[in-house]
């Protein structure tokens, strides 16, 4: 009965590398992935500009909605990058490239956490005053600088590593 539920030890050690290593299971090269990721970048930049415009209007309700939407698009992008991009690279690039990939992944996790914290902080503001708007604008500018640098780095350096597996 347990063999039926969990598979026998013999079945689990069939020699199939994809079964033994989940990073190799189902993560195939997608020739459209980089185009999708760059499109996400364009959408995020456009949304960021919209957030800046809303900030100039001082409309807290609209700002909160736009920040929420930005967060959703960013999370979707990060998930796509983590699952479809980084796992593919980790399983298909030589050992010599792994430290670069890990560094980029760690940096993106840190940036993602910082942006998520920023979004949470400013979507939960109950009362906006001139001081909170000023602080928001400064933090928004910092987030924008980091995101633009990261996008450029990914598109110019990291995404060039995403290649079909050698036959």
Backbone as JSON, one array per atom type, in Angstrom:
{
  "sequence": "XXXXXXXXXXXXXXXXXXXXXXXXXXXXXXXXXXXXXXXXXXXXXXXXXXXXXXXXXXXXXXXXXXXXXXXXXXXXXXXXXXXXXXXXXXXXXXXXXXXXXXXXXXXXXXXXXXXXXXXXXXXXXXXXXXXXXXXXXXXXXXXXXXXXXXXXXXXXXXXXXXXXXXX",
  "N": [[0.82, -1.2, 0.0], [1.9, 1.29, 0.86], [3.91, 1.5, -1.02], [2.37, 1.95, -3.28], [1.3, 4.5, -2.77], [3.59, 6.14, -2.36], [5.48, 5.22, -4.11], [7.83, 2.71, -4.89], [11.13, 2.15, -3.53], [12.74, 1.27, -5.55], [11.44, 2.36, -7.79], [11.89, 5.07, -7.32], [14.56, 5.39, -7.73], [15.22, 5.22, -10.42], [17.13, 6.02, -12.15], [16.62, 8.14, -13.73], [17.54, 11.29, -14.29], [16.11, 13.71, -14.15], [14.05, 13.06, -12.41], [15.43, 12.68, -10.04], [16.55, 15.15, -9.59], [14.88, 17.97, -9.03], [15.24, 20.46, -10.26], [15.8, 19.94, -12.85], [13.56, 18.91, -13.92], [11.1, 19.38, -16.14], [11.76, 22.09, -16.7], [12.28, 23.69, -19.34], [14.03, 25.12, -22.13], [12.76, 28.16, -23.27], [12.08, 29.89, -26.02], [10.76, 32.32, -26.07], [10.9, 33.44, -23.57], [12.78, 35.46, -22.68], [11.92, 37.65, -24.15], [9.38, 37.93, -23.0], [10.12, 38.55, -20.33], [11.48, 40.97, -20.7], [9.37, 42.47, -21.68], [7.77, 42.52, -19.4], [9.45, 44.13, -17.85], [9.24, 46.55, -19.26], [6.53, 47.09, -18.8], [6.56, 47.39, -16.0], [8.21, 49.66, -15.73], [6.64, 51.56, -17.05], [4.44, 51.57, -15.34], [5.68, 52.52, -13.06], [6.27, 55.13, -13.83], [3.66, 56.07, -14.01], [2.95, 55.93, -11.33], [4.61, 57.94, -10.35], [3.43, 60.15, -11.62], [0.89, 60.15, -10.44], [1.66, 60.68, -7.87], [2.49, 63.33, -8.05], [0.0, 64.5, -8.36], [-1.05, 64.1, -5.92], [-2.94, 62.15, -5.03], [-4.12, 60.02, -2.89], [-5.8, 57.71, -2.85], [-5.85, 56.76, -5.51], [-3.13, 56.39, -5.81], [-2.6, 54.33, -3.96], [-4.02, 52.23, -5.17], [-2.57, 51.99, -7.58], [-0.02, 51.36, -6.63], [-0.59, 48.89, -5.5], [-1.3, 47.41, -7.78], [1.13, 47.56, -9.18], [2.73, 46.09, -7.44], [1.56, 43.55, -7.73], [2.13, 42.96, -10.44], [4.91, 43.03, -10.33], [5.44, 40.89, -8.53], [4.47, 38.73, -10.02], [6.27, 38.83, -12.16], [8.71, 38.35, -10.81], [8.25, 35.76, -9.87], [8.04, 34.37, -12.28], [10.62, 34.79, -13.24], [12.13, 33.52, -11.21], [11.2, 30.82, -11.3], [11.12, 30.0, -14.03], [13.4, 31.08, -15.26], [15.82, 31.37, -13.55], [16.03, 28.75, -12.44], [16.27, 27.23, -14.73], [18.75, 28.24, -15.71], [20.46, 27.51, -13.59], [20.44, 24.76, -13.84], [21.48, 24.31, -16.35], [23.78, 25.73, -16.98], [27.38, 25.91, -16.93], [29.41, 25.02, -14.07], [31.18, 27.1, -13.53], [29.76, 29.42, -14.02], [27.85, 29.54, -12.09], [28.16, 31.01, -9.66], [27.79, 33.65, -10.44], [25.12, 33.6, -11.26], [23.87, 32.91, -8.84], [24.54, 35.19, -7.35], [23.13, 37.23, -8.72], [20.52, 36.26, -8.3], [20.29, 36.36, -5.49], [20.6, 39.13, -5.07], [18.3, 40.03, -6.39], [16.32, 38.93, -4.8], [16.72, 40.42, -2.46], [16.19, 43.01, -3.42], [13.54, 42.64, -4.2], [12.35, 42.13, -1.69], [12.79, 44.62, -0.44], [11.3, 46.33, -2.1], [8.76, 45.22, -1.79], [8.35, 45.71, 0.95], [8.36, 48.52, 0.88], [6.08, 48.96, -0.75], [4.08, 47.85, 0.87], [4.26, 49.53, 3.1], [3.39, 51.98, 2.03], [0.89, 51.46, 0.97], [-0.66, 51.16, 3.09], [-0.9, 53.5, 4.44], [-2.78, 55.66, 6.36], [-3.38, 58.36, 6.68], [-2.37, 60.94, 4.71], [0.07, 63.46, 4.71], [1.93, 66.52, 4.15], [4.53, 65.88, 4.87], [4.59, 63.05, 4.76], [4.15, 62.7, 2.02], [6.49, 63.88, 1.0], [8.48, 62.2, 2.06], [7.69, 59.82, 0.86], [8.12, 60.46, -1.87], [10.93, 60.69, -1.94], [11.73, 58.08, -1.22], [10.51, 56.69, -3.29], [11.95, 57.64, -5.5], [14.45, 56.52, -4.91], [13.85, 53.75, -5.02], [13.14, 53.62, -7.69], [15.59, 54.21, -8.97], [17.14, 51.98, -8.22], [15.63, 49.9, -9.39], [15.76, 50.54, -12.16], [18.53, 50.33, -12.61], [18.84, 47.61, -12.03], [17.2, 46.4, -13.98], [18.57, 47.17, -16.32], [21.01, 45.83, -15.89], [20.16, 43.14, -15.79], [19.08, 42.84, -18.41], [21.26, 43.5, -20.06], [23.38, 41.87, -19.2], [22.75, 39.45, -17.61], [20.54, 38.16, -18.93], [21.7, 37.43, -21.31], [22.88, 35.03, -20.85], [21.0, 33.1, -21.06], [20.42, 30.54, -22.95], [19.65, 28.09, -25.5], [19.88, 24.59, -24.61], [22.92, 22.85, -25.29], [23.11, 20.6, -27.91]],
  "CA": [[0.0, 0.0, 0.0], [2.77, 2.45, 0.9], [4.58, 1.58, -2.32], [1.42, 2.53, -4.2], [1.19, 5.92, -2.48], [4.85, 6.88, -2.45], [6.38, 4.59, -5.06], [8.84, 1.9, -4.22], [12.49, 2.68, -3.61], [13.2, 0.92, -6.88], [10.88, 3.35, -8.72], [12.48, 6.39, -7.06], [15.97, 5.4, -8.14], [15.17, 4.64, -11.76], [18.23, 6.52, -12.95], [16.18, 9.31, -14.46], [18.14, 12.45, -13.63], [15.07, 14.71, -13.89], [13.31, 12.66, -11.22], [16.31, 12.84, -8.88], [16.86, 16.57, -9.43], [13.7, 18.7, -9.48], [15.57, 21.61, -11.1], [15.88, 19.5, -14.24], [12.26, 18.36, -14.29], [10.13, 20.26, -16.76], [12.21, 23.44, -16.99], [12.86, 23.63, -20.68], [14.32, 26.39, -22.79], [11.61, 28.81, -23.89], [12.64, 30.97, -26.85], [10.01, 33.56, -25.84], [11.0, 33.88, -22.18], [13.49, 36.75, -22.53], [11.0, 38.67, -24.68], [8.37, 38.12, -21.96], [10.72, 39.23, -19.18], [11.72, 42.37, -21.1], [8.05, 43.1, -21.75], [7.43, 42.8, -18.0], [10.25, 45.29, -17.45], [8.61, 47.73, -19.85], [5.28, 47.34, -18.07], [6.9, 47.89, -14.67], [8.71, 51.03, -15.87], [5.48, 52.41, -17.36], [3.66, 51.69, -14.1], [6.45, 53.37, -12.17], [6.03, 56.51, -14.29], [2.29, 56.4, -13.62], [2.99, 56.18, -9.88], [5.2, 59.28, -10.2], [2.43, 61.14, -12.03], [-0.14, 60.18, -9.39], [2.27, 61.33, -6.7], [2.44, 64.78, -8.28], [-1.4, 64.91, -8.17], [-1.36, 63.91, -4.49], [-4.19, 61.4, -4.93], [-3.75, 58.83, -2.12], [-6.59, 56.54, -3.23], [-5.34, 56.28, -6.79], [-1.76, 55.94, -5.55], [-2.68, 53.03, -3.32], [-4.43, 51.26, -6.2], [-1.48, 51.8, -8.53], [1.04, 50.63, -5.93], [-1.07, 47.51, -5.38], [-1.18, 46.8, -9.11], [2.55, 47.45, -9.44], [3.2, 44.97, -6.63], [1.1, 42.31, -8.34], [2.89, 42.74, -11.67], [6.28, 42.72, -9.91], [5.47, 39.54, -7.97], [4.3, 37.81, -11.15], [7.54, 38.85, -12.88], [9.73, 37.68, -9.99], [7.94, 34.33, -9.87], [8.42, 33.87, -13.61], [12.08, 34.79, -13.28], [12.65, 32.49, -10.31], [10.84, 29.46, -11.7], [11.43, 29.65, -15.42], [14.69, 31.59, -15.71], [16.95, 30.99, -12.69], [16.15, 27.29, -12.32], [16.83, 26.76, -16.0], [20.18, 28.56, -15.75], [21.18, 26.7, -12.61], [20.55, 23.37, -14.28], [22.03, 24.19, -17.7], [25.04, 26.43, -17.18], [28.52, 25.26, -16.27], [29.7, 25.37, -12.67], [31.91, 28.37, -13.48], [28.8, 30.52, -14.1], [26.86, 29.43, -11.02], [28.27, 32.07, -8.65], [27.17, 34.85, -11.02], [23.67, 33.4, -11.21], [23.47, 33.0, -7.43], [24.65, 36.59, -6.92], [21.99, 37.94, -9.28], [19.3, 35.78, -7.64], [20.28, 36.92, -4.13], [20.35, 40.56, -5.17], [16.91, 40.24, -6.76], [15.52, 38.65, -3.61], [16.84, 41.58, -1.57], [15.45, 44.12, -4.03], [12.13, 42.28, -4.11], [11.91, 42.36, -0.31], [12.77, 46.07, -0.19], [10.16, 46.91, -2.83], [7.55, 44.73, -1.12], [8.23, 46.49, 2.19], [7.99, 49.87, 0.45], [4.69, 48.93, -1.21], [3.22, 47.63, 2.04], [4.3, 50.74, 3.92], [2.63, 53.09, 1.45], [-0.51, 51.11, 0.67], [-1.37, 51.11, 4.37], [-0.93, 54.84, 5.04], [-4.17, 56.08, 6.58], [-3.5, 59.81, 6.52], [-1.23, 61.54, 4.02], [0.31, 64.89, 4.93], [3.04, 66.96, 3.3], [5.72, 65.14, 5.28], [4.53, 61.68, 4.22], [4.35, 62.79, 0.58], [7.91, 64.16, 0.76], [9.22, 60.97, 2.34], [7.33, 58.87, -0.2], [8.8, 60.84, -3.11], [12.35, 60.35, -1.82], [11.86, 56.62, -1.27], [10.12, 56.28, -4.65], [13.1, 57.92, -6.36], [15.48, 55.5, -4.61], [13.37, 52.48, -5.58], [13.23, 53.75, -9.15], [16.99, 54.11, -9.36], [17.56, 50.58, -8.06], [14.94, 49.08, -10.39], [16.31, 50.82, -13.49], [19.86, 49.71, -12.65], [18.67, 46.16, -12.07], [16.67, 46.04, -15.3], [19.67, 47.29, -17.27], [21.96, 44.76, -15.6], [19.57, 41.88, -16.24], [18.94, 42.79, -19.86], [22.56, 43.59, -20.73], [24.34, 40.85, -18.76], [22.21, 38.17, -17.16], [19.7, 37.51, -19.93], [22.53, 36.89, -22.39], [23.28, 33.67, -20.47], [19.87, 32.2, -21.32], [20.6, 29.96, -24.27], [19.15, 26.7, -25.57], [20.91, 23.62, -24.22], [23.69, 22.34, -26.42], [22.64, 19.26, -28.3]],
  "C": [[0.87, 1.26, 0.0], [3.52, 2.62, -0.41], [3.66, 2.23, -3.36], [1.34, 4.04, -4.02], [2.47, 6.7, -2.78], [5.79, 6.34, -3.51], [7.43, 3.8, -4.31], [10.2, 2.56, -4.37], [13.06, 2.42, -4.99], [12.71, 1.95, -7.9], [11.55, 4.71, -8.56], [13.93, 6.47, -7.5], [16.09, 4.8, -9.52], [16.32, 5.1, -12.64], [17.85, 7.75, -13.77], [16.64, 10.55, -13.7], [17.11, 13.51, -13.29], [14.26, 14.36, -12.65], [14.14, 12.9, -9.97], [16.58, 14.31, -8.59], [15.69, 17.4, -9.94], [14.02, 19.92, -10.33], [15.66, 21.23, -12.56], [14.55, 18.97, -14.75], [11.37, 19.46, -14.87], [10.57, 21.68, -17.04], [12.99, 23.38, -18.3], [13.14, 25.04, -21.19], [13.05, 26.9, -23.46], [12.12, 29.98, -24.71], [11.93, 32.31, -26.67], [10.22, 34.16, -24.45], [11.67, 35.24, -22.04], [12.62, 37.88, -23.06], [9.91, 38.98, -23.65], [8.93, 38.91, -20.77], [11.0, 40.7, -19.5], [10.41, 43.14, -21.22], [7.56, 43.44, -20.35], [8.18, 44.04, -17.51], [9.63, 46.57, -17.99], [7.32, 48.11, -19.15], [5.56, 47.93, -16.7], [7.4, 49.33, -14.74], [7.55, 51.98, -16.16], [4.63, 52.63, -16.12], [4.36, 52.6, -13.11], [6.26, 54.84, -12.54], [4.62, 56.97, -13.91], [2.22, 56.71, -12.12], [3.56, 57.57, -9.61], [4.19, 60.37, -10.55], [1.33, 61.27, -10.98], [0.4, 60.88, -8.15], [2.22, 62.84, -6.85], [1.03, 65.33, -8.09], [-1.84, 64.82, -6.71], [-2.72, 63.23, -4.28], [-3.91, 60.07, -4.21], [-4.52, 57.57, -2.51], [-6.07, 55.94, -4.52], [-3.92, 55.75, -6.63], [-1.77, 54.54, -4.94], [-3.06, 51.94, -4.32], [-3.29, 50.96, -7.16], [-0.31, 51.05, -7.89], [0.67, 49.15, -5.79], [-0.89, 46.77, -6.71], [0.3, 46.59, -9.48], [3.13, 46.24, -8.69], [2.79, 43.63, -7.22], [1.89, 41.97, -9.6], [4.33, 42.37, -11.32], [6.38, 41.3, -9.38], [5.34, 38.49, -9.07], [5.62, 37.69, -11.94], [8.62, 38.09, -12.11], [9.49, 36.17, -9.95], [8.36, 33.7, -11.2], [9.95, 33.77, -13.71], [12.66, 33.67, -12.41], [12.39, 31.09, -10.82], [11.34, 29.12, -13.1], [12.84, 30.04, -15.86], [15.84, 31.05, -14.85], [17.11, 29.48, -12.58], [16.72, 26.71, -13.6], [18.33, 27.02, -16.05], [20.98, 27.69, -14.79], [21.37, 25.27, -13.09], [21.24, 23.22, -15.63], [23.34, 24.92, -17.93], [26.17, 25.73, -16.45], [28.73, 25.81, -14.86], [30.37, 26.74, -12.56], [30.97, 29.59, -13.52], [27.85, 30.56, -12.91], [26.95, 30.55, -9.99], [27.66, 33.37, -9.16], [25.66, 34.75, -10.93], [23.16, 33.53, -9.78], [23.53, 34.44, -6.93], [23.46, 37.4, -7.44], [20.7, 37.55, -8.57], [19.18, 36.36, -6.23], [19.96, 38.41, -4.15], [18.88, 40.83, -5.49], [15.99, 39.92, -5.6], [15.54, 39.83, -2.65], [16.06, 42.78, -2.12], [13.95, 43.86, -3.92], [11.57, 42.52, -2.71], [11.8, 43.85, -0.01], [11.57, 46.73, -0.87], [8.85, 46.48, -2.18], [7.31, 45.5, 0.18], [7.76, 47.92, 1.9], [6.5, 49.92, 0.06], [3.73, 48.74, -0.03], [3.12, 48.9, 2.88], [3.36, 51.81, 3.36], [1.24, 52.71, 0.97], [-1.32, 51.04, 1.95], [-1.38, 52.45, 5.09], [-2.39, 55.26, 5.17], [-4.37, 57.57, 6.34], [-2.23, 60.36, 5.89], [-1.15, 63.02, 4.39], [1.54, 65.26, 4.1], [4.33, 66.2, 3.63], [5.73, 63.72, 4.7], [4.7, 61.69, 2.7], [5.83, 63.02, 0.24], [8.75, 62.91, 0.98], [8.96, 59.94, 1.26], [8.1, 59.19, -1.48], [10.28, 60.48, -3.08], [12.56, 58.84, -1.93], [11.5, 56.08, -2.66], [11.28, 56.51, -5.62], [14.21, 56.89, -6.15], [15.11, 54.15, -5.2], [13.5, 52.52, -7.1], [14.65, 53.6, -9.66], [17.47, 52.66, -9.31], [16.91, 49.7, -9.13], [15.51, 49.29, -11.79], [17.7, 50.19, -13.63], [19.75, 48.2, -12.78], [18.17, 45.7, -13.43], [17.78, 46.1, -16.34], [20.68, 46.16, -17.1], [21.43, 43.41, -16.08], [19.56, 41.79, -17.76], [20.28, 42.79, -20.59], [23.51, 42.44, -20.39], [23.69, 39.49, -18.52], [21.41, 37.46, -18.25], [20.49, 36.94, -21.1], [22.99, 35.46, -22.1], [22.2, 32.64, -20.78], [19.92, 31.72, -22.77], [20.01, 28.55, -24.31], [20.27, 25.73, -25.16], [21.65, 23.12, -25.45], [23.26, 20.89, -26.67], [23.76, 18.28, -28.28]]
}
